[in-house]
mmCIF file of C-alpha atoms in Angstrom:
data_model
loop_
_atom_site.group_PDB
_atom_site.id
_atom_site.type_symbol
_atom_site.label_atom_id
_atom_site.label_comp_id
_atom_site.label_asym_id
_atom_site.label_seq_id
_atom_site.Cartn_x
_atom_site.Cartn_y
_atom_site.Cartn_z
ATOM 1 C CA UNK A 1 94.882 88.316 105.396
ATOM 2 C CA UNK A 2 97.570 85.655 105.564
ATOM 3 C CA UNK A 3 100.137 88.435 106.765
ATOM 4 C CA UNK A 4 97.716 89.285 109.523
ATOM 5 C CA UNK A 5 97.384 85.642 110.595
ATOM 6 C CA UNK A 6 101.243 85.538 110.683
ATOM 7 C CA UNK A 7 101.387 88.754 112.676
ATOM 8 C CA UNK A 8 98.797 87.599 115.166
ATOM 9 C CA UNK A 9 100.774 84.336 115.805
ATOM 10 C CA UNK A 10 102.672 86.434 118.562
ATOM 11 C CA UNK A 11 99.504 87.269 120.468
ATOM 12 C CA UNK A 12 98.342 85.765 123.531
ATOM 13 C CA UNK A 13 95.590 82.961 123.006
ATOM 14 C CA UNK A 14 92.751 85.275 124.239
ATOM 15 C CA UNK A 15 93.844 88.055 121.764
ATOM 16 C CA UNK A 16 94.617 85.681 118.964
ATOM 17 C CA UNK A 17 91.071 84.182 119.295
ATOM 18 C CA UNK A 18 89.514 87.561 119.152
ATOM 19 C CA UNK A 19 91.546 88.709 116.208
ATOM 20 C CA UNK A 20 90.799 85.464 114.312
ATOM 21 C CA UNK A 21 87.129 86.189 114.643
ATOM 22 C CA UNK A 22 87.850 89.564 112.908
ATOM 23 C CA UNK A 23 90.000 87.930 110.328
ATOM 24 C CA UNK A 24 87.234 85.423 109.731
ATOM 25 C CA UNK A 25 85.057 88.499 108.793
ATOM 26 C CA UNK A 26 87.673 89.611 106.333
ATOM 27 C CA UNK A 27 87.870 86.131 104.949
ATOM 28 C CA UNK A 28 84.151 86.173 104.376
ATOM 29 C CA UNK A 29 84.316 89.507 102.593
ATOM 30 C CA UNK A 30 87.066 87.986 100.381
ATOM 31 C CA UNK A 31 84.990 85.087 99.449
ATOM 32 C CA UNK A 32 82.093 87.396 98.702
ATOM 33 C CA UNK A 33 84.207 89.549 96.487
ATOM 34 C CA UNK A 34 85.581 86.450 94.650
ATOM 35 C CA UNK A 35 82.053 85.149 93.965
ATOM 36 C CA UNK A 36 81.077 88.873 92.537
ATOM 37 C CA UNK A 37 84.294 88.639 90.473
ATOM 38 C CA UNK A 38 83.486 85.111 89.073
ATOM 39 C CA UNK A 39 79.911 86.393 88.101
ATOM 40 C CA UNK A 40 81.435 89.442 86.405
ATOM 41 C CA UNK A 41 83.909 87.125 84.479
ATOM 42 C CA UNK A 42 81.057 85.125 83.035
ATOM 43 C CA UNK A 43 78.692 88.071 82.294
ATOM 44 C CA UNK A 44 77.672 88.955 78.755
ATOM 45 C CA UNK A 45 79.333 92.307 79.105
ATOM 46 C CA UNK A 46 82.703 90.642 79.847
ATOM 47 C CA UNK A 47 82.543 88.426 76.742
ATOM 48 C CA UNK A 48 81.620 91.394 74.635
ATOM 49 C CA UNK A 49 84.869 93.098 75.948
ATOM 50 C CA UNK A 50 86.798 90.032 75.105
ATOM 51 C CA UNK A 51 85.432 90.035 71.606
ATOM 52 C CA UNK A 52 86.147 93.657 71.072
ATOM 53 C CA UNK A 53 89.688 93.098 72.272
ATOM 54 C CA UNK A 54 90.034 90.152 69.934
ATOM 55 C CA UNK A 55 88.930 92.260 66.929
ATOM 56 C CA UNK A 56 91.284 95.127 67.932
ATOM 57 C CA UNK A 57 94.155 92.658 68.309
ATOM 58 C CA UNK A 58 93.585 91.127 64.876
ATOM 59 C CA UNK A 59 93.190 94.572 63.116
ATOM 60 C CA UNK A 60 94.987 97.332 64.989
ATOM 61 C CA UNK A 61 94.150 100.766 63.920
ATOM 62 C CA UNK A 62 97.618 102.071 63.802
ATOM 63 C CA UNK A 63 101.064 100.516 63.860
ATOM 64 C CA UNK A 64 103.692 102.517 65.668
ATOM 65 C CA UNK A 65 107.321 102.407 64.415
ATOM 66 C CA UNK A 66 110.053 101.615 66.822
ATOM 67 C CA UNK A 67 111.020 105.161 67.139
ATOM 68 C CA UNK A 68 107.487 106.093 67.945
ATOM 69 C CA UNK A 69 107.345 103.465 70.759
ATOM 70 C CA UNK A 70 110.628 104.795 72.198
ATOM 71 C CA UNK A 71 109.341 108.273 72.152
ATOM 72 C CA UNK A 72 106.240 107.187 73.915
ATOM 73 C CA UNK A 73 108.275 105.491 76.693
ATOM 74 C CA UNK A 74 110.627 108.584 77.025
ATOM 75 C CA UNK A 75 107.526 110.908 77.378
ATOM 76 C CA UNK A 76 106.121 108.539 80.117
ATOM 77 C CA UNK A 77 109.314 108.322 81.879
ATOM 78 C CA UNK A 78 109.621 112.240 81.844
ATOM 79 C CA UNK A 79 106.058 112.470 83.414
ATOM 80 C CA UNK A 80 107.150 109.924 86.089
ATOM 81 C CA UNK A 81 110.259 111.958 86.898
ATOM 82 C CA UNK A 82 108.209 115.115 87.157
ATOM 83 C CA UNK A 83 105.722 113.359 89.459
ATOM 84 C CA UNK A 84 108.621 112.346 91.737
ATOM 85 C CA UNK A 85 110.110 115.722 91.733
ATOM 86 C CA UNK A 86 106.562 117.176 92.793
ATOM 87 C CA UNK A 87 106.467 114.960 95.869
ATOM 88 C CA UNK A 88 106.783 116.659 99.184
ATOM 89 C CA UNK A 89 109.409 115.300 101.668
ATOM 90 C CA UNK A 90 106.760 113.126 103.477
ATOM 91 C CA UNK A 91 104.291 112.246 100.684
ATOM 92 C CA UNK A 92 100.729 111.201 101.567
ATOM 93 C CA UNK A 93 99.630 107.550 101.046
ATOM 94 C CA UNK A 94 97.528 108.691 98.128
ATOM 95 C CA UNK A 95 100.400 110.402 96.491
ATOM 96 C CA UNK A 96 102.441 107.107 96.691
ATOM 97 C CA UNK A 97 99.566 105.096 95.329
ATOM 98 C CA UNK A 98 99.284 107.565 92.449
ATOM 99 C CA UNK A 99 103.185 107.258 91.812
ATOM 100 C CA UNK A 100 102.734 103.488 91.621
ATOM 101 C CA UNK A 101 100.116 103.927 88.890
ATOM 102 C CA UNK A 102 102.620 106.247 86.998
ATOM 103 C CA UNK A 103 105.374 103.526 87.367
ATOM 104 C CA UNK A 104 102.902 100.985 85.803
ATOM 105 C CA UNK A 105 102.400 103.235 82.840
ATOM 106 C CA UNK A 106 106.054 103.615 82.136
ATOM 107 C CA UNK A 107 106.594 99.893 82.614
ATOM 108 C CA UNK A 108 103.702 98.825 80.310
ATOM 109 C CA UNK A 109 105.078 101.287 77.573
ATOM 110 C CA UNK A 110 108.557 100.019 78.113
ATOM 111 C CA UNK A 111 107.441 96.423 77.686
ATOM 112 C CA UNK A 112 106.366 97.525 74.132
ATOM 113 C CA UNK A 113 109.836 98.844 73.347
ATOM 114 C CA UNK A 114 111.907 96.025 75.015
ATOM 115 C CA UNK A 115 112.472 94.170 71.769
ATOM 116 C CA UNK A 116 114.036 97.181 70.191
ATOM 117 C CA UNK A 117 115.980 98.750 73.087
ATOM 118 C CA UNK A 118 117.171 95.195 74.491
ATOM 119 C CA UNK A 119 119.423 95.265 77.561
ATOM 120 C CA UNK A 120 118.739 98.843 78.633
ATOM 121 C CA UNK A 121 114.947 98.226 78.451
ATOM 122 C CA UNK A 122 115.270 94.893 80.183
ATOM 123 C CA UNK A 123 117.334 96.303 83.012
ATOM 124 C CA UNK A 124 114.848 99.262 83.285
ATOM 125 C CA UNK A 125 111.899 96.852 83.416
ATOM 126 C CA UNK A 126 113.384 94.683 85.999
ATOM 127 C CA UNK A 127 114.012 97.881 88.238
ATOM 128 C CA UNK A 128 110.553 99.263 87.438
ATOM 129 C CA UNK A 129 109.059 95.899 88.737
ATOM 130 C CA UNK A 130 111.097 96.151 91.962
ATOM 131 C CA UNK A 131 109.930 99.835 92.447
ATOM 132 C CA UNK A 132 106.342 98.946 91.645
ATOM 133 C CA UNK A 133 106.385 96.141 94.070
ATOM 134 C CA UNK A 134 107.871 98.223 96.779
ATOM 135 C CA UNK A 135 105.057 100.906 96.321
ATOM 136 C CA UNK A 136 102.415 98.119 96.155
ATOM 137 C CA UNK A 137 103.784 96.833 99.645
ATOM 138 C CA UNK A 138 103.110 100.199 100.871
ATOM 139 C CA UNK A 139 99.510 100.377 99.439
ATOM 140 C CA UNK A 140 98.717 96.903 100.753
ATOM 141 C CA UNK A 141 99.759 97.875 104.131
ATOM 142 C CA UNK A 142 97.794 101.018 103.981
ATOM 143 C CA UNK A 143 94.576 99.069 102.857
ATOM 144 C CA UNK A 144 94.975 96.392 105.501
ATOM 145 C CA UNK A 145 95.433 99.028 108.136
ATOM 146 C CA UNK A 146 92.232 100.805 107.034
ATOM 147 C CA UNK A 147 90.377 97.604 106.980
ATOM 148 C CA UNK A 148 91.386 96.720 110.425
ATOM 149 C CA UNK A 149 90.425 99.989 111.724
ATOM 150 C CA UNK A 150 87.001 99.567 110.016
ATOM 151 C CA UNK A 151 86.572 96.163 111.736
ATOM 152 C CA UNK A 152 87.502 97.317 115.130
ATOM 153 C CA UNK A 153 85.062 100.085 115.027
ATOM 154 C CA UNK A 154 82.324 97.371 115.269
ATOM 155 C CA UNK A 155 84.058 95.236 117.962
ATOM 156 C CA UNK A 156 83.485 95.177 121.606
ATOM 157 C CA UNK A 157 86.266 96.443 124.019
ATOM 158 C CA UNK A 158 88.954 94.311 125.249
ATOM 159 C CA UNK A 159 91.257 91.905 123.651
ATOM 160 C CA UNK A 160 90.096 92.668 120.113
ATOM 161 C CA UNK A 161 91.167 96.444 120.515
ATOM 162 C CA UNK A 162 94.633 95.410 121.777
ATOM 163 C CA UNK A 163 95.146 92.842 119.087
ATOM 164 C CA UNK A 164 94.097 95.106 116.265
ATOM 165 C CA UNK A 165 96.369 97.854 117.597
ATOM 166 C CA UNK A 166 99.220 95.456 117.480
ATOM 167 C CA UNK A 167 98.364 94.587 113.938
ATOM 168 C CA UNK A 168 97.886 98.122 112.820
ATOM 169 C CA UNK A 169 101.376 98.858 114.295
ATOM 170 C CA UNK A 170 102.790 96.034 112.069
ATOM 171 C CA UNK A 171 101.209 97.533 109.035
ATOM 172 C CA UNK A 172 102.609 101.060 110.003
ATOM 173 C CA UNK A 173 105.977 99.441 110.323
ATOM 174 C CA UNK A 174 105.778 98.098 106.779
ATOM 175 C CA UNK A 175 104.604 101.474 105.562
ATOM 176 C CA UNK A 176 107.722 103.023 107.209
ATOM 177 C CA UNK A 177 110.093 100.491 105.834
ATOM 178 C CA UNK A 178 108.766 101.348 102.200
ATOM 179 C CA UNK A 179 109.302 105.117 102.963
ATOM 180 C CA UNK A 180 112.789 104.422 104.106
ATOM 181 C CA UNK A 181 113.618 102.385 100.969
ATOM 182 C CA UNK A 182 111.834 104.848 98.610
ATOM 183 C CA UNK A 183 114.666 107.087 97.640
ATOM 184 C CA UNK A 184 117.100 104.251 97.054
ATOM 185 C CA UNK A 185 114.532 102.414 94.831
ATOM 186 C CA UNK A 186 113.748 105.594 92.873
ATOM 187 C CA UNK A 187 117.396 106.403 92.371
ATOM 188 C CA UNK A 188 117.999 102.973 90.815
ATOM 189 C CA UNK A 189 114.961 103.166 88.568
ATOM 190 C CA UNK A 190 115.825 106.814 87.463
ATOM 191 C CA UNK A 191 119.474 105.749 86.604
ATOM 192 C CA UNK A 192 118.173 102.827 84.507
ATOM 193 C CA UNK A 193 115.474 105.070 82.912
ATOM 194 C CA UNK A 194 117.967 107.727 81.967
ATOM 195 C CA UNK A 195 120.139 105.180 80.305
ATOM 196 C CA UNK A 196 117.311 103.576 78.386
ATOM 197 C CA UNK A 197 115.129 106.259 77.333
ATOM 198 C CA UNK A 198 116.706 109.678 77.623
#
């Protein structure tokens, strides 16, 4: 929402007012979602989950060796490489989002092994975070674009449509920037991953 407000600053007064009304609806939706989240975080179900996690942390069922953790990371990294190779030249938004989830899996596994692999793991993790952020920026732009399109479907014609069109164009530009940076980001992560895990 903050990014949309910044983008709307370049609009003319009439269009800015129209878009601010729509963004007000987004803010209301956000407040509602936060309220629901706060309720979920105070529910008995959530406290039961925390209790189960606490028990599991105090008495883990298995303790993996450093070699086992390294093999786990290597396996996850190989899955990630396979997923990237399977991407078409112009991957869908959903494919990029799924790839981001794969990067998270490798990153979380690598965090377990960082203490034993040291610098190679740390360098890999730093690059994984950057690549995950890059893909996250794409997903954020996709979600914002869709939300803007949903909002404008219920709006009256005129300044709102024009303003939303401009904001959607900004989200498309962000998505395109990520797509243009994808290969460079992947090559850096792949290089770090090969040094650390293969």
